[in-house]
Every structure is written in structure tokens, then in C-alpha cells.
GROMACS .gro file of C-alpha atoms in nm:
model
  455
    1UNK     CA    1  11.855  13.262   8.377
    2UNK     CA    2  12.098  13.470   8.623
    3UNK     CA    3  11.899  13.775   8.545
    4UNK     CA    4  11.562  13.591   8.655
    5UNK     CA    5  11.704  13.462   8.979
    6UNK     CA    6  11.794  13.824   9.080
    7UNK     CA    7  11.482  13.965   8.964
    8UNK     CA    8  11.292  13.706   9.184
    9UNK     CA    9  11.487  13.778   9.469
   10UNK     CA   10  11.420  14.176   9.437
   11UNK     CA   11  11.054  14.087   9.386
   12UNK     CA   12  11.050  13.881   9.706
   13UNK     CA   13  11.187  14.160   9.893
   14UNK     CA   14  10.922  14.439   9.775
   15UNK     CA   15  10.633  14.203   9.858
   16UNK     CA   16  10.783  14.153  10.229
   17UNK     CA   17  10.815  14.518  10.264
   18UNK     CA   18  10.467  14.590  10.130
   19UNK     CA   19  10.322  14.368  10.377
   20UNK     CA   20  10.405  14.639  10.648
   21UNK     CA   21  10.578  14.432  10.897
   22UNK     CA   22  10.707  14.607  11.197
   23UNK     CA   23  11.066  14.584  11.327
   24UNK     CA   24  10.967  14.380  11.627
   25UNK     CA   25  10.732  14.157  11.394
   26UNK     CA   26  11.056  14.091  11.161
   27UNK     CA   27  11.276  14.024  11.446
   28UNK     CA   28  11.026  13.751  11.570
   29UNK     CA   29  11.011  13.574  11.229
   30UNK     CA   30  11.281  13.290  11.157
   31UNK     CA   31  11.424  13.463  10.856
   32UNK     CA   32  11.453  13.779  11.018
   33UNK     CA   33  11.644  13.640  11.324
   34UNK     CA   34  11.982  13.809  11.421
   35UNK     CA   35  12.109  13.512  11.591
   36UNK     CA   36  12.315  13.239  11.398
   37UNK     CA   37  12.163  12.904  11.437
   38UNK     CA   38  12.389  12.612  11.529
   39UNK     CA   39  12.382  12.428  11.216
   40UNK     CA   40  12.532  12.065  11.218
   41UNK     CA   41  12.824  12.070  10.991
   42UNK     CA   42  13.143  11.875  10.912
   43UNK     CA   43  13.345  12.176  10.845
   44UNK     CA   44  13.525  12.190  11.179
   45UNK     CA   45  13.651  11.835  11.127
   46UNK     CA   46  13.748  11.919  10.771
   47UNK     CA   47  13.944  12.197  10.880
   48UNK     CA   48  14.172  11.960  11.088
   49UNK     CA   49  14.160  11.677  10.837
   50UNK     CA   50  14.216  11.816  10.495
   51UNK     CA   51  14.550  11.972  10.528
   52UNK     CA   52  14.677  11.596  10.541
   53UNK     CA   53  14.540  11.522  10.226
   54UNK     CA   54  14.756  11.598   9.908
   55UNK     CA   55  14.750  11.626   9.554
   56UNK     CA   56  14.996  11.395   9.366
   57UNK     CA   57  15.138  11.468   9.009
   58UNK     CA   58  15.363  11.230   8.820
   59UNK     CA   59  15.555  11.194   8.526
   60UNK     CA   60  15.745  10.902   8.376
   61UNK     CA   61  15.789  10.677   8.052
   62UNK     CA   62  15.631  10.371   7.970
   63UNK     CA   63  15.789  10.102   7.746
   64UNK     CA   64  15.570   9.904   7.514
   65UNK     CA   65  15.705   9.617   7.286
   66UNK     CA   66  15.610   9.518   6.948
   67UNK     CA   67  15.726   9.205   6.780
   68UNK     CA   68  15.869   9.277   6.440
   69UNK     CA   69  15.766   9.131   6.144
   70UNK     CA   70  15.961   8.797   6.048
   71UNK     CA   71  16.018   8.991   5.707
   72UNK     CA   72  16.193   9.265   5.855
   73UNK     CA   73  16.412   9.050   6.096
   74UNK     CA   74  16.502   8.818   5.785
   75UNK     CA   75  16.585   9.113   5.534
   76UNK     CA   76  16.717   9.390   5.772
   77UNK     CA   77  16.841   9.174   6.076
   78UNK     CA   78  16.598   9.354   6.306
   79UNK     CA   79  16.553   9.212   6.656
   80UNK     CA   80  16.236   9.034   6.744
   81UNK     CA   81  16.080   9.285   6.980
   82UNK     CA   82  16.095   9.652   6.915
   83UNK     CA   83  16.066   9.876   7.242
   84UNK     CA   84  15.905  10.212   7.234
   85UNK     CA   85  15.907  10.439   7.500
   86UNK     CA   86  15.624  10.694   7.561
   87UNK     CA   87  15.617  10.985   7.835
   88UNK     CA   88  15.295  11.014   8.063
   89UNK     CA   89  15.167  11.225   8.318
   90UNK     CA   90  14.912  11.132   8.584
   91UNK     CA   91  14.739  11.269   8.873
   92UNK     CA   92  14.603  11.130   9.222
   93UNK     CA   93  14.576  11.178   9.579
   94UNK     CA   94  14.769  11.089   9.890
   95UNK     CA   95  14.746  11.119  10.275
   96UNK     CA   96  15.022  11.239  10.536
   97UNK     CA   97  15.046  10.969  10.780
   98UNK     CA   98  15.346  11.084  10.979
   99UNK     CA   99  15.437  11.460  10.985
  100UNK     CA  100  15.751  11.422  11.161
  101UNK     CA  101  15.890  11.150  10.881
  102UNK     CA  102  15.732  11.323  10.599
  103UNK     CA  103  15.552  10.987  10.508
  104UNK     CA  104  15.270  10.993  10.261
  105UNK     CA  105  15.053  10.706  10.167
  106UNK     CA  106  14.910  10.634   9.839
  107UNK     CA  107  14.807  10.373   9.591
  108UNK     CA  108  15.086  10.204   9.373
  109UNK     CA  109  14.898  10.248   9.067
  110UNK     CA  110  14.898  10.630   9.103
  111UNK     CA  111  15.314  10.621   9.125
  112UNK     CA  112  15.398  10.295   8.934
  113UNK     CA  113  15.670  10.369   8.657
  114UNK     CA  114  15.709  10.731   8.749
  115UNK     CA  115  16.037  10.900   8.741
  116UNK     CA  116  15.921  11.238   8.914
  117UNK     CA  117  15.671  11.233   9.170
  118UNK     CA  118  15.520  11.596   9.300
  119UNK     CA  119  15.318  11.635   9.610
  120UNK     CA  120  15.126  11.956   9.662
  121UNK     CA  121  14.945  12.043   9.992
  122UNK     CA  122  14.623  12.265  10.052
  123UNK     CA  123  14.836  12.547  10.129
  124UNK     CA  124  14.990  12.559   9.771
  125UNK     CA  125  15.341  12.426   9.896
  126UNK     CA  126  15.504  12.173   9.660
  127UNK     CA  127  15.740  11.894   9.757
  128UNK     CA  128  15.940  11.655   9.520
  129UNK     CA  129  15.877  11.290   9.674
  130UNK     CA  130  16.095  11.001   9.706
  131UNK     CA  131  15.921  10.671   9.682
  132UNK     CA  132  16.046  10.438   9.956
  133UNK     CA  133  15.867  10.123   9.828
  134UNK     CA  134  15.546   9.974   9.687
  135UNK     CA  135  15.328   9.658   9.693
  136UNK     CA  136  15.132   9.588   9.373
  137UNK     CA  137  14.949   9.319   9.517
  138UNK     CA  138  14.765   9.555   9.769
  139UNK     CA  139  14.799   9.860   9.567
  140UNK     CA  140  14.970  10.057   9.825
  141UNK     CA  141  15.288  10.288   9.778
  142UNK     CA  142  15.472  10.489  10.045
  143UNK     CA  143  15.637  10.825   9.956
  144UNK     CA  144  15.871  11.036  10.161
  145UNK     CA  145  15.886  11.433  10.140
  146UNK     CA  146  16.077  11.720  10.327
  147UNK     CA  147  15.882  11.679  10.694
  148UNK     CA  148  15.833  12.094  10.695
  149UNK     CA  149  15.526  12.205  10.926
  150UNK     CA  150  15.306  11.893  10.784
  151UNK     CA  151  14.992  11.782  10.936
  152UNK     CA  152  14.937  11.417  10.956
  153UNK     CA  153  14.577  11.227  10.996
  154UNK     CA  154  14.527  11.002  11.308
  155UNK     CA  155  14.461  10.647  11.218
  156UNK     CA  156  14.126  10.472  11.315
  157UNK     CA  157  14.101  10.128  11.417
  158UNK     CA  158  13.937  10.000  11.071
  159UNK     CA  159  13.840   9.658  11.209
  160UNK     CA  160  13.607   9.840  11.435
  161UNK     CA  161  13.391   9.986  11.150
  162UNK     CA  162  13.050   9.922  11.110
  163UNK     CA  163  12.842   9.912  10.814
  164UNK     CA  164  12.613  10.244  10.867
  165UNK     CA  165  12.937  10.444  10.970
  166UNK     CA  166  12.936  10.801  10.836
  167UNK     CA  167  13.242  10.869  10.649
  168UNK     CA  168  13.395  11.124  10.416
  169UNK     CA  169  13.615  11.105  10.109
  170UNK     CA  170  13.861  11.361  10.028
  171UNK     CA  171  14.069  11.365   9.733
  172UNK     CA  172  14.127  11.521   9.400
  173UNK     CA  173  13.881  11.394   9.146
  174UNK     CA  174  13.973  11.479   8.774
  175UNK     CA  175  14.242  11.723   8.849
  176UNK     CA  176  14.021  11.932   9.057
  177UNK     CA  177  14.133  12.085   9.355
  178UNK     CA  178  14.060  11.916   9.690
  179UNK     CA  179  13.695  11.799   9.695
  180UNK     CA  180  13.492  11.644   9.992
  181UNK     CA  181  13.223  11.407   9.961
  182UNK     CA  182  13.017  11.210  10.214
  183UNK     CA  183  12.823  10.881  10.264
  184UNK     CA  184  12.830  10.589  10.483
  185UNK     CA  185  13.012  10.250  10.496
  186UNK     CA  186  12.813  10.032  10.266
  187UNK     CA  187  12.985   9.705  10.349
  188UNK     CA  188  13.303   9.549  10.486
  189UNK     CA  189  13.550   9.267  10.390
  190UNK     CA  190  13.462   9.303   9.990
  191UNK     CA  191  13.680   9.059   9.807
  192UNK     CA  192  13.672   8.874   9.478
  193UNK     CA  193  13.651   9.207   9.283
  194UNK     CA  194  13.982   9.105   9.083
  195UNK     CA  195  14.132   9.484   9.149
  196UNK     CA  196  14.423   9.352   9.340
  197UNK     CA  197  14.614   9.017   9.473
  198UNK     CA  198  14.491   9.082   9.828
  199UNK     CA  199  14.133   9.215   9.880
  200UNK     CA  200  13.979   9.311  10.197
  201UNK     CA  201  13.800   9.641  10.106
  202UNK     CA  202  13.556   9.869  10.291
  203UNK     CA  203  13.270   9.955  10.051
  204UNK     CA  204  13.134  10.314  10.062
  205UNK     CA  205  12.869  10.536   9.860
  206UNK     CA  206  13.065  10.833   9.939
  207UNK     CA  207  13.155  10.957   9.571
  208UNK     CA  208  13.487  10.854   9.464
  209UNK     CA  209  13.595  10.929   9.117
  210UNK     CA  210  13.925  10.914   8.879
  211UNK     CA  211  14.193  11.105   9.066
  212UNK     CA  212  14.065  11.013   9.410
  213UNK     CA  213  14.285  10.708   9.397
  214UNK     CA  214  14.526  10.716   9.718
  215UNK     CA  215  14.313  10.985   9.903
  216UNK     CA  216  14.151  10.949  10.231
  217UNK     CA  217  13.818  10.802  10.380
  218UNK     CA  218  13.774  10.951  10.712
  219UNK     CA  219  13.529  10.905  10.989
  220UNK     CA  220  13.342  11.191  11.181
  221UNK     CA  221  13.638  11.217  11.417
  222UNK     CA  222  13.846  11.307  11.133
  223UNK     CA  223  14.046  10.960  11.171
  224UNK     CA  224  14.174  10.775  10.856
  225UNK     CA  225  13.943  10.472  10.810
  226UNK     CA  226  14.084  10.380  10.456
  227UNK     CA  227  14.279  10.458  10.126
  228UNK     CA  228  14.039  10.521   9.844
  229UNK     CA  229  14.141  10.291   9.571
  230UNK     CA  230  13.887  10.177   9.316
  231UNK     CA  231  13.506  10.242   9.191
  232UNK     CA  232  13.259  10.020   9.059
  233UNK     CA  233  13.115  10.185   8.728
  234UNK     CA  234  13.071  10.084   8.372
  235UNK     CA  235  13.190  10.423   8.245
  236UNK     CA  236  13.459  10.516   8.491
  237UNK     CA  237  13.231  10.743   8.695
  238UNK     CA  238  13.079  10.728   9.055
  239UNK     CA  239  12.780  10.488   9.087
  240UNK     CA  240  12.766  10.479   9.449
  241UNK     CA  241  12.990  10.233   9.498
  242UNK     CA  242  13.366  10.274   9.584
  243UNK     CA  243  13.626  10.086   9.753
  244UNK     CA  244  13.898  10.171  10.007
  245UNK     CA  245  14.182   9.968  10.151
  246UNK     CA  246  14.143   9.967  10.534
  247UNK     CA  247  14.377  10.170  10.752
  248UNK     CA  248  14.485   9.853  10.969
  249UNK     CA  249  14.580   9.693  10.672
  250UNK     CA  250  14.752  10.001  10.515
  251UNK     CA  251  14.941  10.058  10.837
  252UNK     CA  252  15.081   9.694  10.852
  253UNK     CA  253  15.200   9.709  10.488
  254UNK     CA  254  15.386  10.055  10.511
  255UNK     CA  255  15.548   9.957  10.834
  256UNK     CA  256  15.715   9.676  10.644
  257UNK     CA  257  15.797   9.895  10.371
  258UNK     CA  258  15.947  10.165  10.589
  259UNK     CA  259  16.152   9.895  10.774
  260UNK     CA  260  16.249   9.666  10.492
  261UNK     CA  261  16.194   9.851  10.152
  262UNK     CA  262  15.943   9.580  10.075
  263UNK     CA  263  15.660   9.385  10.229
  264UNK     CA  264  15.737   9.086  10.381
  265UNK     CA  265  15.422   8.895  10.392
  266UNK     CA  266  15.315   8.672  10.648
  267UNK     CA  267  15.208   8.282  10.557
  268UNK     CA  268  14.985   8.067  10.738
  269UNK     CA  269  15.031   7.740  10.503
  270UNK     CA  270  14.698   7.637  10.443
  271UNK     CA  271  14.468   7.582  10.163
  272UNK     CA  272  14.061   7.623  10.177
  273UNK     CA  273  13.722   7.786  10.080
  274UNK     CA  274  13.464   8.003  10.208
  275UNK     CA  275  13.217   7.814  10.459
  276UNK     CA  276  12.845   7.792  10.338
  277UNK     CA  277  12.561   7.644  10.500
  278UNK     CA  278  12.577   7.312  10.321
  279UNK     CA  279  12.955   7.249  10.421
  280UNK     CA  280  12.869   7.369  10.786
  281UNK     CA  281  12.613   7.130  10.831
  282UNK     CA  282  12.836   6.850  10.691
  283UNK     CA  283  13.127   6.955  10.949
  284UNK     CA  284  12.867   6.992  11.212
  285UNK     CA  285  12.936   7.337  11.279
  286UNK     CA  286  12.694   7.601  11.387
  287UNK     CA  287  12.851   7.875  11.183
  288UNK     CA  288  12.761   7.991  10.831
  289UNK     CA  289  13.074   8.245  10.800
  290UNK     CA  290  13.441   8.183  10.785
  291UNK     CA  291  13.713   7.983  10.631
  292UNK     CA  292  13.727   7.644  10.577
  293UNK     CA  293  14.048   7.462  10.597
  294UNK     CA  294  14.086   7.182  10.359
  295UNK     CA  295  14.437   7.106  10.365
  296UNK     CA  296  14.728   7.217  10.608
  297UNK     CA  297  15.058   7.216  10.421
  298UNK     CA  298  15.356   7.016  10.567
  299UNK     CA  299  15.627   7.210  10.771
  300UNK     CA  300  15.415   7.547  10.773
  301UNK     CA  301  15.308   7.785  11.050
  302UNK     CA  302  14.971   7.628  11.049
  303UNK     CA  303  15.093   7.249  11.099
  304UNK     CA  304  15.336   7.404  11.385
  305UNK     CA  305  15.046   7.543  11.544
  306UNK     CA  306  14.818   7.242  11.531
  307UNK     CA  307  14.573   7.356  11.271
  308UNK     CA  308  14.384   7.038  11.096
  309UNK     CA  309  14.203   6.988  10.795
  310UNK     CA  310  13.840   7.018  10.845
  311UNK     CA  311  13.886   7.339  11.083
  312UNK     CA  312  13.688   7.645  11.019
  313UNK     CA  313  13.852   7.991  11.109
  314UNK     CA  314  13.593   8.218  11.228
  315UNK     CA  315  13.817   8.495  11.370
  316UNK     CA  316  14.159   8.660  11.378
  317UNK     CA  317  14.294   8.810  11.709
  318UNK     CA  318  13.913   8.811  11.805
  319UNK     CA  319  13.787   8.986  11.484
  320UNK     CA  320  13.537   8.801  11.296
  321UNK     CA  321  13.573   8.706  10.941
  322UNK     CA  322  13.336   8.655  10.676
  323UNK     CA  323  13.538   8.462  10.403
  324UNK     CA  324  13.867   8.256  10.315
  325UNK     CA  325  13.941   8.546  10.102
  326UNK     CA  326  13.927   8.769  10.421
  327UNK     CA  327  14.155   8.565  10.580
  328UNK     CA  328  14.400   8.542  10.321
  329UNK     CA  329  14.423   8.940  10.269
  330UNK     CA  330  14.455   9.005  10.648
  331UNK     CA  331  14.722   8.720  10.704
  332UNK     CA  332  14.908   8.858  10.409
  333UNK     CA  333  14.915   9.203  10.529
  334UNK     CA  334  15.062   9.105  10.847
  335UNK     CA  335  15.449   9.093  10.866
  336UNK     CA  336  15.641   8.750  10.850
  337UNK     CA  337  15.694   8.668  11.231
  338UNK     CA  338  15.359   8.810  11.366
  339UNK     CA  339  15.188   8.638  11.622
  340UNK     CA  340  14.819   8.575  11.528
  341UNK     CA  341  14.533   8.437  11.736
  342UNK     CA  342  14.295   8.236  11.518
  343UNK     CA  343  13.955   8.139  11.665
  344UNK     CA  344  13.874   7.788  11.523
  345UNK     CA  345  13.545   7.561  11.526
  346UNK     CA  346  13.663   7.215  11.529
  347UNK     CA  347  13.406   6.911  11.525
  348UNK     CA  348  13.155   7.143  11.698
  349UNK     CA  349  13.373   7.303  11.969
  350UNK     CA  350  13.533   7.664  11.954
  351UNK     CA  351  13.900   7.671  12.044
  352UNK     CA  352  14.193   7.925  12.011
  353UNK     CA  353  14.500   7.849  11.814
  354UNK     CA  354  14.834   8.071  11.830
  355UNK     CA  355  15.012   8.115  11.538
  356UNK     CA  356  15.349   8.254  11.435
  357UNK     CA  357  15.355   8.342  11.051
  358UNK     CA  358  15.621   8.223  10.827
  359UNK     CA  359  15.759   8.437  10.549
  360UNK     CA  360  15.573   8.451  10.239
  361UNK     CA  361  15.811   8.674  10.054
  362UNK     CA  362  15.952   8.552   9.735
  363UNK     CA  363  16.300   8.562   9.707
  364UNK     CA  364  16.319   8.497   9.350
  365UNK     CA  365  16.182   8.794   9.127
  366UNK     CA  366  16.164   8.864   8.743
  367UNK     CA  367  16.425   9.174   8.695
  368UNK     CA  368  16.198   9.332   8.498
  369UNK     CA  369  16.005   9.434   8.752
  370UNK     CA  370  16.289   9.636   8.891
  371UNK     CA  371  16.445   9.792   8.601
  372UNK     CA  372  16.336   9.772   8.205
  373UNK     CA  373  16.721   9.713   8.111
  374UNK     CA  374  16.730   9.398   8.336
  375UNK     CA  375  16.437   9.232   8.138
  376UNK     CA  376  16.516   8.840   8.086
  377UNK     CA  377  16.686   8.790   8.401
  378UNK     CA  378  16.577   8.619   8.704
  379UNK     CA  379  16.714   8.734   9.042
  380UNK     CA  380  16.757   8.574   9.356
  381UNK     CA  381  16.904   8.645   9.709
  382UNK     CA  382  17.226   8.461   9.756
  383UNK     CA  383  17.615   8.505   9.798
  384UNK     CA  384  17.917   8.504   9.615
  385UNK     CA  385  18.209   8.265   9.649
  386UNK     CA  386  18.361   8.425   9.954
  387UNK     CA  387  18.027   8.434  10.127
  388UNK     CA  388  17.929   8.801  10.104
  389UNK     CA  389  17.571   8.844  10.059
  390UNK     CA  390  17.444   8.993   9.696
  391UNK     CA  391  17.192   8.931   9.428
  392UNK     CA  392  17.237   8.613   9.209
  393UNK     CA  393  17.142   8.600   8.848
  394UNK     CA  394  16.986   8.271   8.856
  395UNK     CA  395  16.863   8.260   8.474
  396UNK     CA  396  16.880   8.505   8.197
  397UNK     CA  397  16.730   8.459   7.859
  398UNK     CA  398  16.958   8.479   7.548
  399UNK     CA  399  16.936   8.789   7.365
  400UNK     CA  400  16.715   8.967   7.624
  401UNK     CA  401  16.801   9.347   7.734
  402UNK     CA  402  16.985   9.186   8.049
  403UNK     CA  403  17.190   8.996   7.832
  404UNK     CA  404  17.279   9.275   7.621
  405UNK     CA  405  17.419   9.472   7.908
  406UNK     CA  406  17.665   9.187   7.971
  407UNK     CA  407  17.494   8.999   8.261
  408UNK     CA  408  17.559   8.630   8.253
  409UNK     CA  409  17.399   8.341   8.470
  410UNK     CA  410  17.554   8.307   8.812
  411UNK     CA  411  17.652   8.660   8.782
  412UNK     CA  412  17.630   8.803   9.163
  413UNK     CA  413  17.526   9.164   9.188
  414UNK     CA  414  17.720   9.320   9.483
  415UNK     CA  415  17.672   9.715   9.454
  416UNK     CA  416  17.507   9.999   9.234
  417UNK     CA  417  17.705  10.302   9.161
  418UNK     CA  418  17.941  10.216   9.462
  419UNK     CA  419  17.640  10.153   9.683
  420UNK     CA  420  17.665   9.808   9.849
  421UNK     CA  421  17.366   9.582   9.781
  422UNK     CA  422  17.304   9.269   9.984
  423UNK     CA  423  16.951   9.137   9.856
  424UNK     CA  424  16.689   9.186   9.579
  425UNK     CA  425  16.523   9.461   9.807
  426UNK     CA  426  16.880   9.656   9.850
  427UNK     CA  427  16.915   9.638   9.472
  428UNK     CA  428  16.559   9.764   9.394
  429UNK     CA  429  16.609  10.048   9.622
  430UNK     CA  430  16.963  10.133   9.477
  431UNK     CA  431  16.834  10.136   9.143
  432UNK     CA  432  16.540  10.373   9.242
  433UNK     CA  433  16.749  10.608   9.377
  434UNK     CA  434  17.011  10.608   9.120
  435UNK     CA  435  17.000  10.889   8.823
  436UNK     CA  436  17.162  10.882   8.501
  437UNK     CA  437  17.429  10.631   8.418
  438UNK     CA  438  17.405  10.325   8.633
  439UNK     CA  439  17.719  10.115   8.685
  440UNK     CA  440  17.639   9.750   8.848
  441UNK     CA  441  17.919   9.608   9.039
  442UNK     CA  442  17.934   9.207   8.957
  443UNK     CA  443  18.129   8.942   9.088
  444UNK     CA  444  18.180   8.665   8.809
  445UNK     CA  445  18.385   8.389   8.940
  446UNK     CA  446  18.692   8.520   9.084
  447UNK     CA  447  18.669   8.833   8.911
  448UNK     CA  448  18.505   9.181   8.988
  449UNK     CA  449  18.361   9.422   8.686
  450UNK     CA  450  18.151   9.679   8.620
  451UNK     CA  451  17.845   9.668   8.376
  452UNK     CA  452  17.706  10.009   8.260
  453UNK     CA  453  17.314  10.070   8.201
  454UNK     CA  454  17.263  10.408   8.020
  455UNK     CA  455  16.913  10.529   8.102
   0.00000   0.00000   0.00000
């Protein structure tokens, strides 16, 4: 086939020559012009944007547990469950959002359970990355690399995005080197997809495939509009429906991770549903989109601000919302203590309500989320008998891995490898940084002891 194409090209040249065109005639024809036409192109923008989009390679181990048949437990004294560790490797994408600090944002599912994270730039340089924190519910993770001559993407105001805006997806699909695809914003505020706990996605028809996760969705100014996170496709391939986490939502989350090591969600304190035409008519409201407040929880931020059951919330900080799910996602991505202006329809009248969000961060966590060896323990923030802040083992399952390393109920963990920890967040960060043997400094009553975890 290649030979045929080359022959056709040569034949065309012979025919043109045989027509006897003079030099002046050739110059007048468009395909003989010496002037380079100004062709519209995304290339200048991409030359500036693509150095900020990186490839991410991860390695780690996943622990799977299988229940041991009762016969083996009876005859051989085997445990109820048998743990099996399997190594894994993965690939994804990421975006440099702060060149001076070396901050790289990606999806949580790209780096989840990873023991080693390698970030590769378009110029071929490679860095070992440290995970500063992640949020499973919104699928965001923040990494840090050496801030050595990096290029960051500027952030767009994703709340200003419109359906029909041209966008470009940049990432590393299927392990290929950096790839660029283009399309438009197909929809905004997508939720109810069961992809994550908090959904407020930008939908695009720019081709997104496996490996694009964590990559950039940029506008024609080269500004970051969103972080590509998921596709809708029966066979795992692109069918023109992809989803990105809005840049504003991402920025709010990573700011919290950078400051606290975790996301401290805002809490409004209401229950509700989407507004529809029937409900709007029943409430005498001339709106068909928004969030209907069915209940205001007592002693909540919503009650303090004066919200009432029957209110219809139509906008947050002047930006319209379409559904209760969109309201939930936007509120959850804002930090505890954030001041929010809500536009509310009440009995047919529009009004503004100022709210200071409560802290929705769960103070109690299942320890297996932090380290496999701690499975079976429930941890909560607290203090020892002397009033020193630490991590309390509030509950522990008999025979669980956490019990086998020696933890007991009411133990207070105050250190990891001689690093002081005063909260669950501190404990998580210390364990992530610890390598090899881990020594937990524990207060038990009036005694202090060390419990060892061998990895």
C-alpha cells in the first residue's frame, strides 16, 4: 500500500509538469504558493501547556483476604482468614499546579495503595513523588516532587465554563506518551453517576481513555478547567462521554490537603432533594432547578443561618445550581468554616442567606484505611490521661491484625518512629512516611510502650 501511495504522488507530479505551466502560472496557483498560510492551530497554546502535564507510574502491593474453609481451621488450627499480597503496577497522568512547591494533582485511584510513585515530565526527567494526602470521596490526590525548573498550569474559573466551550484533554492514555485530544464542554454539574461520593463533573466529548485519569482538561487559553477522571463506555474505551473534576472544586480540596493533610469538609446541615416542576408548583415557586430543603438539622450551620424547611436553594455565591447533588458536592468541597452566600426562594420571594459551614470531617476512622496491619481497630482523636493529644483506639476486634500486634481498646497512640502524632491526620501522615519497621509509641494507662509493625 505504501508503494501505491508513493506511485500516485509521483504520477501527479508528472501530469502537472506535462501541462506546461510556466513559473509565473505556478506562483499564481494556491498549491504552488511560497507564502506560508496562517492556519488556525492549537499548537502555540499546547507548547505552553503540555510541559505541566506529567505521566505517573506506580508500584505497590494489594492485600486480598480469603476465608479459610472450616475443615482446615478445625484440623490445622488455621486462622479464619488468609491474607495474600500481590504486587501491582499502574499508569496514569497528573498536572503540575504549583511549580515553586512542586505540587502535582492527580486522581486518588491512580496512586491508591502505591508504595512507589514516579512522575515523568515531557522533557524526560523523572522524580520520586511523595503523596501529601488524598480524598477518596472526590477522587483527588496531591503529590509533591522536587521543584526543579517546573512549569505549572494556571487555573481557570471552572464555574464560568459554559456548554459549548472548546476544551482540550491532555494525558497519557494506554501508557502511550503524551496525547492531546479536543472537543467541547458537553454538560455541566453531572452527578448521580456513582463514580464517587461527591459528584459535580464537567462532561466533555474530548477523547478520554484509560491512562488519562489525573490529566488536564484545558481551555483554549491553556488554563486548567478540570482533572480528567472517568469515562462512560461499556468496553472501557472512549465513546465521546468523559468526565472531569472542576478546577475550582479540585483547588479547594488540595488547599485543605496541603494545610491539614486531609480534606476537612464543610457541612451545611440539611436534608433535601431536587426541585421539579410539580414540587415548584406546590411550593408556589417560579423555579424548576435547584435544591429543595426538606429538613433543617438542629444545631447546624443551616439552622444558625436561618434556613427553613421548604426553602429552595438556587445558587451558591452567585453561581446557579441545578440539583441537590450539585449543592452537596460544592458544599462538601468547601472547607469547614467557609463563608457561603446562598440564594434562596422562600414562599415565592428570593432572598440571600449567609452561612458559615460546620466541620463534617469524621473524627472516627476505620484503622484499616490507614494501614493493613491496623485492621480491626477503630481510631478517634482524643487525649491521654495527662491531657496530651493523640489517637485513641476506641474499639478493636478480637483476633484482628491490630490485636495481634498488641493494640488494646483505650490505648492512646502518641508517636510513630519517635515522631509525635496528635491526631488521626498526623498518624496517617507519619505512617505514609515511615519505611521498614514501624514502632508505635502507645500510652496504656500510666505506662508507655512500643508496639512494632514489620512491613
